[in-house]
PDB file of C-alpha atoms in Angstrom:
ATOM      1  CA  MET A   1     -18.086 -26.930  -7.238  1.00  0.00           C
ATOM      2  CA  SER A   2     -15.462 -26.087  -9.867  1.00  0.00           C
ATOM      3  CA  ASP A   3     -14.183 -22.588 -10.576  1.00  0.00           C
ATOM      4  CA  GLU A   4     -15.886 -22.621 -13.967  1.00  0.00           C
ATOM      5  CA  GLN A   5     -19.228 -23.463 -12.352  1.00  0.00           C
ATOM      6  CA  ILE A   6     -18.837 -20.712  -9.756  1.00  0.00           C
ATOM      7  CA  ILE A   7     -17.902 -18.183 -12.448  1.00  0.00           C
ATOM      8  CA  ALA A   8     -20.939 -19.285 -14.464  1.00  0.00           C
ATOM      9  CA  LEU A   9     -23.108 -18.486 -11.435  1.00  0.00           C
ATOM     10  CA  TYR A  10     -21.662 -14.958 -11.357  1.00  0.00           C
ATOM     11  CA  TRP A  11     -22.395 -14.557 -15.058  1.00  0.00           C
ATOM     12  CA  GLU A  12     -25.970 -15.720 -14.452  1.00  0.00           C
ATOM     13  CA  ARG A  13     -26.150 -13.174 -11.577  1.00  0.00           C
ATOM     14  CA  SER A  14     -27.160 -15.982  -9.230  1.00  0.00           C
ATOM     15  CA  GLU A  15     -26.727 -15.088  -5.557  1.00  0.00           C
ATOM     16  CA  SER A  16     -25.582 -18.646  -4.935  1.00  0.00           C
ATOM     17  CA  ALA A  17     -22.285 -17.580  -6.536  1.00  0.00           C
ATOM     18  CA  ILE A  18     -21.378 -15.844  -3.267  1.00  0.00           C
ATOM     19  CA  VAL A  19     -22.358 -18.896  -1.203  1.00  0.00           C
ATOM     20  CA  GLU A  20     -20.268 -21.191  -3.404  1.00  0.00           C
ATOM     21  CA  THR A  21     -17.353 -18.746  -3.392  1.00  0.00           C
ATOM     22  CA  GLU A  22     -17.412 -18.643   0.380  1.00  0.00           C
ATOM     23  CA  ALA A  23     -17.544 -22.441   0.600  1.00  0.00           C
ATOM     24  CA  ALA A  24     -14.632 -22.867  -1.795  1.00  0.00           C
ATOM     25  CA  TYR A  25     -12.408 -19.897  -0.920  1.00  0.00           C
ATOM     26  CA  GLY A  26     -13.631 -18.359   2.347  1.00  0.00           C
ATOM     27  CA  LYS A  27     -10.839 -19.806   4.514  1.00  0.00           C
ATOM     28  CA  TYR A  28      -8.230 -18.983   1.863  1.00  0.00           C
ATOM     29  CA  CYS A  29      -9.300 -15.338   1.646  1.00  0.00           C
ATOM     30  CA  HIS A  30      -9.645 -15.029   5.420  1.00  0.00           C
ATOM     31  CA  LYS A  31      -6.098 -16.332   5.906  1.00  0.00           C
ATOM     32  CA  ILE A  32      -4.698 -13.767   3.473  1.00  0.00           C
ATOM     33  CA  ALA A  33      -6.511 -10.950   5.265  1.00  0.00           C
ATOM     34  CA  MET A  34      -5.505 -12.223   8.732  1.00  0.00           C
ATOM     35  CA  ASN A  35      -1.844 -12.464   7.738  1.00  0.00           C
ATOM     36  CA  ILE A  36      -1.878  -8.784   6.867  1.00  0.00           C
ATOM     37  CA  LEU A  37      -4.273  -7.406   9.474  1.00  0.00           C
ATOM     38  CA  ALA A  38      -3.993  -9.738  12.486  1.00  0.00           C
ATOM     39  CA  ASN A  39      -7.552  -8.786  13.405  1.00  0.00           C
ATOM     40  CA  ASN A  40     -10.427 -11.204  12.927  1.00  0.00           C
ATOM     41  CA  GLU A  41     -13.148  -8.568  12.508  1.00  0.00           C
ATOM     42  CA  ASP A  42     -11.147  -6.608   9.926  1.00  0.00           C
ATOM     43  CA  ALA A  43     -10.297  -9.838   8.107  1.00  0.00           C
ATOM     44  CA  ASP A  44     -13.975 -10.863   8.025  1.00  0.00           C
ATOM     45  CA  GLU A  45     -14.897  -7.461   6.633  1.00  0.00           C
ATOM     46  CA  CYS A  46     -12.230  -7.743   3.926  1.00  0.00           C
ATOM     47  CA  VAL A  47     -13.497 -11.166   2.924  1.00  0.00           C
ATOM     48  CA  ASN A  48     -17.080  -9.889   2.695  1.00  0.00           C
ATOM     49  CA  ASP A  49     -15.842  -6.941   0.643  1.00  0.00           C
ATOM     50  CA  THR A  50     -13.994  -9.437  -1.569  1.00  0.00           C
ATOM     51  CA  TYR A  51     -17.265 -11.146  -2.381  1.00  0.00           C
ATOM     52  CA  ALA A  52     -18.871  -7.794  -3.184  1.00  0.00           C
ATOM     53  CA  ARG A  53     -15.955  -6.856  -5.464  1.00  0.00           C
ATOM     54  CA  ALA A  54     -16.105 -10.224  -7.184  1.00  0.00           C
ATOM     55  CA  TRP A  55     -19.860  -9.751  -7.704  1.00  0.00           C
ATOM     56  CA  SER A  56     -19.303  -6.356  -9.325  1.00  0.00           C
ATOM     57  CA  SER A  57     -16.305  -7.535 -11.392  1.00  0.00           C
ATOM     58  CA  ILE A  58     -17.708 -10.779 -12.789  1.00  0.00           C
ATOM     59  CA  PRO A  59     -18.998 -10.042 -15.419  1.00  0.00           C
ATOM     60  CA  PRO A  60     -17.417  -8.384 -17.370  1.00  0.00           C
ATOM     61  CA  GLU A  61     -14.223 -10.034 -16.147  1.00  0.00           C
ATOM     62  CA  ARG A  62     -13.802 -13.787 -16.485  1.00  0.00           C
ATOM     63  CA  PRO A  63     -10.868 -14.811 -14.277  1.00  0.00           C
ATOM     64  CA  ASN A  64      -8.623 -17.622 -15.484  1.00  0.00           C
ATOM     65  CA  LYS A  65      -7.906 -18.733 -11.936  1.00  0.00           C
ATOM     66  CA  LEU A  66     -10.575 -17.830  -9.390  1.00  0.00           C
ATOM     67  CA  SER A  67      -8.336 -18.383  -6.365  1.00  0.00           C
ATOM     68  CA  ALA A  68      -5.736 -15.908  -7.655  1.00  0.00           C
ATOM     69  CA  PHE A  69      -8.461 -13.422  -8.596  1.00  0.00           C
ATOM     70  CA  LEU A  70     -10.058 -13.577  -5.139  1.00  0.00           C
ATOM     71  CA  GLY A  71      -6.686 -13.626  -3.398  1.00  0.00           C
ATOM     72  CA  ARG A  72      -5.606 -10.468  -5.202  1.00  0.00           C
ATOM     73  CA  ILE A  73      -8.834  -8.676  -4.281  1.00  0.00           C
ATOM     74  CA  THR A  74      -8.565  -9.766  -0.640  1.00  0.00           C
ATOM     75  CA  ARG A  75      -4.915  -8.797  -0.428  1.00  0.00           C
ATOM     76  CA  ASN A  76      -5.521  -5.360  -1.933  1.00  0.00           C
ATOM     77  CA  LEU A  77      -8.465  -4.708   0.385  1.00  0.00           C
ATOM     78  CA  ALA A  78      -6.474  -5.864   3.405  1.00  0.00           C
ATOM     79  CA  LEU A  79      -3.535  -3.668   2.410  1.00  0.00           C
ATOM     80  CA  HIS A  80      -5.886  -0.714   2.146  1.00  0.00           C
ATOM     81  CA  VAL A  81      -7.250  -1.389   5.641  1.00  0.00           C
ATOM     82  CA  TRP A  82      -3.707  -1.927   6.938  1.00  0.00           C
ATOM     83  CA  GLU A  83      -2.583   1.417   5.489  1.00  0.00           C
ATOM     84  CA  LYS A  84      -5.552   3.125   7.126  1.00  0.00           C
ATOM     85  CA  HIS A  85      -4.767   1.519  10.493  1.00  0.00           C
ATOM     86  CA  HIS A  86      -1.067   2.170  10.111  1.00  0.00           C
ATOM     87  CA  ALA A  87      -1.765   5.856   9.523  1.00  0.00           C
ATOM     88  CA  GLU A  88      -3.745   5.743  12.750  1.00  0.00           C
ATOM     89  CA  LYS A  89      -0.801   4.064  14.523  1.00  0.00           C
ATOM     90  CA  ARG A  90      -2.641   0.759  14.755  1.00  0.00           C
ATOM     91  CA  GLY A  91      -2.293  -2.503  12.885  1.00  0.00           C
ATOM     92  CA  GLY A  92       0.209  -5.309  13.015  1.00  0.00           C
ATOM     93  CA  GLY A  93       0.336  -8.863  11.832  1.00  0.00           C
ATOM     94  CA  GLN A  94       2.893 -10.462   9.564  1.00  0.00           C
ATOM     95  CA  PHE A  95       2.807  -7.526   7.177  1.00  0.00           C
ATOM     96  CA  ASN A  96       5.172  -5.356   9.253  1.00  0.00           C
ATOM     97  CA  ILE A  97       7.672  -8.214   9.412  1.00  0.00           C
ATOM     98  CA  VAL A  98       7.445  -8.877   5.681  1.00  0.00           C
ATOM     99  CA  LEU A  99       7.873  -5.178   4.898  1.00  0.00           C
ATOM    100  CA  SER A 100      10.985  -5.010   7.043  1.00  0.00           C
ATOM    101  CA  GLU A 101      12.445  -8.017   5.188  1.00  0.00           C
ATOM    102  CA  LEU A 102      11.814  -6.345   1.831  1.00  0.00           C
ATOM    103  CA  ASP A 103      12.744  -2.859   3.023  1.00  0.00           C
ATOM    104  CA  GLU A 104      16.031  -2.773   1.104  1.00  0.00           C
ATOM    105  CA  LEU A 105      14.141  -3.487  -2.136  1.00  0.00           C
ATOM    106  CA  LEU A 106      11.444  -0.858  -1.660  1.00  0.00           C
ATOM    107  CA  SER A 107      11.993   2.570  -3.141  1.00  0.00           C
ATOM    108  CA  ASP A 108      10.803   5.867  -1.758  1.00  0.00           C
ATOM    109  CA  GLY A 109      10.879   9.566  -2.568  1.00  0.00           C
ATOM    110  CA  SER A 110       9.359   9.390  -6.035  1.00  0.00           C
ATOM    111  CA  SER A 111       6.046  10.706  -7.302  1.00  0.00           C
ATOM    112  CA  ASN A 112       2.911   8.573  -7.509  1.00  0.00           C
ATOM    113  CA  VAL A 113       3.126   8.331 -11.324  1.00  0.00           C
ATOM    114  CA  GLU A 114       6.789   7.406 -11.135  1.00  0.00           C
ATOM    115  CA  ARG A 115       5.956   4.767  -8.535  1.00  0.00           C
ATOM    116  CA  GLN A 116       3.234   3.277 -10.741  1.00  0.00           C
ATOM    117  CA  ILE A 117       5.555   3.071 -13.749  1.00  0.00           C
ATOM    118  CA  GLU A 118       8.318   1.656 -11.588  1.00  0.00           C
ATOM    119  CA  ALA A 119       5.883  -0.839 -10.015  1.00  0.00           C
ATOM    120  CA  ALA A 120       4.915  -2.169 -13.453  1.00  0.00           C
ATOM    121  CA  SER A 121       8.588  -2.591 -14.393  1.00  0.00           C
ATOM    122  CA  ILE A 122       9.380  -4.246 -11.084  1.00  0.00           C
ATOM    123  CA  THR A 123       6.401  -6.595 -11.473  1.00  0.00           C
ATOM    124  CA  GLU A 124       7.606  -7.757 -14.878  1.00  0.00           C
ATOM    125  CA  ALA A 125      11.165  -8.175 -13.626  1.00  0.00           C
ATOM    126  CA  LEU A 126       9.941 -10.024 -10.522  1.00  0.00           C
ATOM    127  CA  ASN A 127       7.882 -12.400 -12.650  1.00  0.00           C
ATOM    128  CA  ARG A 128      10.945 -13.140 -14.796  1.00  0.00           C
ATOM    129  CA  PHE A 129      13.052 -13.679 -11.666  1.00  0.00           C
ATOM    130  CA  LEU A 130      10.509 -16.046 -10.115  1.00  0.00           C
ATOM    131  CA  SER A 131      10.135 -18.024 -13.344  1.00  0.00           C
ATOM    132  CA  GLU A 132      13.848 -18.849 -13.103  1.00  0.00           C
ATOM    133  CA  GLN A 133      13.528 -20.220  -9.536  1.00  0.00           C
ATOM    134  CA  SER A 134      12.847 -23.791  -8.460  1.00  0.00           C
ATOM    135  CA  ASP A 135       9.263 -24.658  -7.636  1.00  0.00           C
ATOM    136  CA  VAL A 136      10.023 -24.842  -3.898  1.00  0.00           C
ATOM    137  CA  ASN A 137      11.850 -21.503  -3.849  1.00  0.00           C
ATOM    138  CA  ARG A 138       9.101 -19.830  -5.869  1.00  0.00           C
ATOM    139  CA  ARG A 139       6.408 -21.186  -3.523  1.00  0.00           C
ATOM    140  CA  LEU A 140       8.434 -20.094  -0.481  1.00  0.00           C
ATOM    141  CA  PHE A 141       8.887 -16.585  -1.873  1.00  0.00           C
ATOM    142  CA  VAL A 142       5.253 -16.141  -2.949  1.00  0.00           C
ATOM    143  CA  ARG A 143       3.816 -17.499   0.276  1.00  0.00           C
ATOM    144  CA  ARG A 144       6.066 -15.243   2.341  1.00  0.00           C
ATOM    145  CA  TYR A 145       5.882 -12.020   0.355  1.00  0.00           C
ATOM    146  CA  TRP A 146       2.515 -12.264  -1.397  1.00  0.00           C
ATOM    147  CA  HIS A 147       0.390 -14.208   1.071  1.00  0.00           C
ATOM    148  CA  THR A 148       2.470 -12.984   4.064  1.00  0.00           C
ATOM    149  CA  ASP A 149       2.328 -16.448   5.639  1.00  0.00           C
ATOM    150  CA  LYS A 150       4.331 -17.079   8.799  1.00  0.00           C
ATOM    151  CA  LEU A 151       7.781 -18.441   8.095  1.00  0.00           C
ATOM    152  CA  GLU A 152       7.302 -21.325  10.532  1.00  0.00           C
ATOM    153  CA  GLU A 153       4.118 -22.419   8.745  1.00  0.00           C
ATOM    154  CA  ILE A 154       5.702 -22.243   5.291  1.00  0.00           C
ATOM    155  CA  ALA A 155       8.761 -24.203   6.416  1.00  0.00           C
ATOM    156  CA  VAL A 156       6.622 -27.012   7.826  1.00  0.00           C
ATOM    157  CA  ASP A 157       4.476 -27.151   4.674  1.00  0.00           C
ATOM    158  CA  LEU A 158       7.547 -27.258   2.431  1.00  0.00           C
ATOM    159  CA  GLY A 159       9.368 -29.813   4.608  1.00  0.00           C
ATOM    160  CA  MET A 160      12.318 -27.662   5.640  1.00  0.00           C
ATOM    161  CA  SER A 161      13.651 -26.023   8.761  1.00  0.00           C
ATOM    162  CA  VAL A 162      12.881 -22.395   9.530  1.00  0.00           C
ATOM    163  CA  SER A 163      16.583 -21.562   9.339  1.00  0.00           C
ATOM    164  CA  LYS A 164      16.807 -23.110   5.859  1.00  0.00           C
ATOM    165  CA  ALA A 165      13.727 -21.131   4.747  1.00  0.00           C
ATOM    166  CA  LYS A 166      15.269 -17.922   6.131  1.00  0.00           C
ATOM    167  CA  SER A 167      18.533 -18.683   4.360  1.00  0.00           C
ATOM    168  CA  ILE A 168      16.806 -19.344   1.033  1.00  0.00           C
ATOM    169  CA  LEU A 169      14.758 -16.137   1.324  1.00  0.00           C
ATOM    170  CA  PHE A 170      17.871 -14.138   2.236  1.00  0.00           C
ATOM    171  CA  ARG A 171      19.691 -15.433  -0.859  1.00  0.00           C
ATOM    172  CA  MET A 172      16.622 -14.878  -3.029  1.00  0.00           C
ATOM    173  CA  ARG A 173      16.298 -11.243  -1.873  1.00  0.00           C
ATOM    174  CA  LYS A 174      20.001 -10.712  -2.579  1.00  0.00           C
ATOM    175  CA  ASN A 175      19.691 -12.326  -6.023  1.00  0.00           C
ATOM    176  CA  LEU A 176      16.492 -10.416  -6.739  1.00  0.00           C
ATOM    177  CA  LYS A 177      18.282  -7.148  -6.033  1.00  0.00           C
ATOM    178  CA  ILE A 178      21.035  -8.124  -8.479  1.00  0.00           C
ATOM    179  CA  HIS A 179      18.418  -9.222 -11.031  1.00  0.00           C
ATOM    180  CA  LEU A 180      16.552  -5.916 -10.736  1.00  0.00           C
ATOM    181  CA  GLU A 181      19.760  -3.932 -11.129  1.00  0.00           C
ATOM    182  CA  GLN A 182      20.689  -5.969 -14.217  1.00  0.00           C
ATOM    183  CA  GLU A 183      17.274  -5.098 -15.653  1.00  0.00           C
ATOM    184  CA  GLY A 184      17.989  -1.408 -15.091  1.00  0.00           C
ATOM    185  CA  ILE A 185      15.872  -1.018 -11.980  1.00  0.00           C
ATOM    186  CA  ILE A 186      17.949   0.811  -9.418  1.00  0.00           C
ATOM    187  CA  ILE A 187      17.045   0.130  -5.803  1.00  0.00           C
TER     188      ILE A 187
END
């Protein structure tokens, strides 16, 4: 079933929208949650919560790309669960590794409002940076730092060695830092 057909089911308030969403994007959403949480039960719960959020969001929202819409919901829910577990000294998965890789680019010590304003600026600058990258580099970066996929898995899918993927990501992080500084975002 196409995204447009699934979205139409949500707009009709048909419960089959959830069934079709699960058939089309269940594995995708579960993988995102597992990459962050490394716990099957928590990942399953996030995916179920994703369906509930989608149900309550569509309508009024009409996503342009259903996979991105669901992926964002799943990722945000998984991050929330991860933060809760992390506060309780639990958790794990790829997320800790990804955070350590991006640690030099993350800011701290500012207020919540300042962080939100800074996050919006960083998002815009990051989108500009990624638009200037090759398709392979962009996919590598997004899969590693958005989807938190394992480096070995990404390298195989993109037809490169793990060391080459690491090298590309290292250079991209370095160039991203320069790009952010040129845009007036001090890290």
